[in-house]
Amino acid sequence: MVLGAAGLLRDDLGLLLVTLFGLGVHSAFFGPLKYGILPDLVGPAALLAANAWVEAGTFAAILLGTVAGGALLTFAQGRAVVAVAAIVVALAGLLSAWAVPAAPGAAPGLAIGRNPVRETAALLGLARANRPAWIAILGLSWFWTIGAIFLAEFPTLARVQFGAGASVVTLMLSMFALGVGLGSLLVSRLLRGQISARLAPAAAIALSVFAADFAAICARIDPARGWHDIPSILGAVQGWHALLALLLVAAAGGAFSVPLYAVVQHDAAAAQRSRLVAANNVMN
């Protein structure tokens, strides 16, 4: 984030892209770590709830960062404010990481190969050998495909179909993030801590139905007289219908994904757990 701050202050796109690449590498390490140690930290009884909080917290953070980044840039010295804020958040993450209880290495003798193609193939082979985890990974990859399509289409949908700008994109992102968080916490309550994928089919069907509903509403909007800003959306019955459908799409996604993460963690041997999470990320 220090590199990112320098890139913002110097208006250096190359440095910002290097920072973005670095953040991607950081995330690639962080995903298997955080999901891999959860069973060691909380135990089976609280595993589903812990995954729900991680999922809800992740999307809440995405929402907060997206909204805050855009808002802070409107300040007179917006780039400097964003640069300082990014470093402060990074330091808060470092302090939080130090506060995580120690977890023993489950496979201390594991050798790291240097051939990424061979290692990736071995990773996916390890996942396929564990059928319950592999089915859960395929389900999670389906969910993230749907989620990625939604998130990538929001700017185009707002600009082309609604004739709107960034504020409407932020509103749709907010509803999506809120929905995933609510669905994640709701499924934890419905399953009462039981690690089970029995609600996944119903959640997948609900996601598909509400996605079709959202698409049908948006298709009827005339770009020339569309939802150009947030007040025009909130002032129309169809606007509330679309936001509700989007919220329910995301809630169904949260309810679908959280139990599947718990299945991957629970059904994996401790020495393989983080690699199965990594295999899930590769498939995603």
Short mmCIF file of N, CA and C in Angstrom, two decimals, residues 157-164 216-228 232 238:
data_model
loop_
_atom_site.label_atom_id
_atom_site.label_comp_id
_atom_site.label_asym_id
_atom_site.label_seq_id
_atom_site.Cartn_x
_atom_site.Cartn_y
_atom_site.Cartn_z
N LEU A 157 -24.61 -1.82 -17.09
CA LEU A 157 -26.06 -1.75 -16.91
C LEU A 157 -26.49 -0.33 -16.54
N ALA A 158 -25.75 0.28 -15.61
CA ALA A 158 -26.09 1.63 -15.18
C ALA A 158 -25.94 2.63 -16.33
N ARG A 159 -24.86 2.52 -17.08
CA ARG A 159 -24.58 3.51 -18.13
C ARG A 159 -25.50 3.32 -19.34
N VAL A 160 -25.64 2.07 -19.83
CA VAL A 160 -26.34 1.83 -21.08
C VAL A 160 -27.84 1.72 -20.89
N GLN A 161 -28.27 0.96 -19.88
CA GLN A 161 -29.70 0.68 -19.73
C GLN A 161 -30.41 1.76 -18.90
N PHE A 162 -29.71 2.30 -17.90
CA PHE A 162 -30.34 3.28 -17.02
C PHE A 162 -29.96 4.72 -17.38
N GLY A 163 -28.89 4.90 -18.15
CA GLY A 163 -28.40 6.25 -18.42
C GLY A 163 -27.91 6.93 -17.16
N ALA A 164 -27.30 6.14 -16.26
CA ALA A 164 -26.90 6.64 -14.95
C ALA A 164 -25.39 6.64 -14.79
N ALA A 216 -35.44 -9.20 -15.93
CA ALA A 216 -36.69 -8.83 -16.60
C ALA A 216 -37.08 -7.39 -16.28
N ILE A 217 -36.88 -6.98 -15.03
CA ILE A 217 -37.21 -5.60 -14.65
C ILE A 217 -36.31 -4.62 -15.40
N CYS A 218 -35.00 -4.90 -15.39
CA CYS A 218 -34.05 -3.98 -16.02
C CYS A 218 -34.29 -3.86 -17.52
N ALA A 219 -34.70 -4.95 -18.16
CA ALA A 219 -34.92 -4.93 -19.61
C ALA A 219 -36.07 -4.02 -20.01
N ARG A 220 -36.98 -3.74 -19.07
CA ARG A 220 -38.14 -2.90 -19.39
C ARG A 220 -37.87 -1.41 -19.20
N ILE A 221 -36.67 -1.07 -18.73
CA ILE A 221 -36.37 0.34 -18.48
C ILE A 221 -35.90 1.01 -19.76
N ASP A 222 -36.51 2.14 -20.10
CA ASP A 222 -36.14 2.92 -21.28
C ASP A 222 -34.93 3.79 -20.93
N PRO A 223 -33.80 3.58 -21.60
CA PRO A 223 -32.59 4.35 -21.27
C PRO A 223 -32.81 5.87 -21.33
N ALA A 224 -33.67 6.31 -22.26
CA ALA A 224 -33.88 7.75 -22.41
C ALA A 224 -34.62 8.34 -21.21
N ARG A 225 -35.46 7.53 -20.60
CA ARG A 225 -36.22 8.02 -19.43
C ARG A 225 -35.96 7.14 -18.23
N GLY A 226 -34.75 6.61 -18.15
CA GLY A 226 -34.43 5.59 -17.16
C GLY A 226 -34.12 6.13 -15.78
N TRP A 227 -33.45 5.28 -15.02
CA TRP A 227 -33.09 5.60 -13.64
C TRP A 227 -31.73 6.30 -13.67
N HIS A 228 -31.73 7.61 -13.87
CA HIS A 228 -30.49 8.35 -14.06
C HIS A 228 -29.74 8.58 -12.75
N SER A 232 -34.31 8.76 -8.62
CA SER A 232 -35.26 8.26 -9.63
C SER A 232 -35.54 6.77 -9.43
N GLN A 238 -40.96 0.10 -9.61
CA GLN A 238 -40.08 -0.84 -10.28
C GLN A 238 -38.65 -0.77 -9.74
#
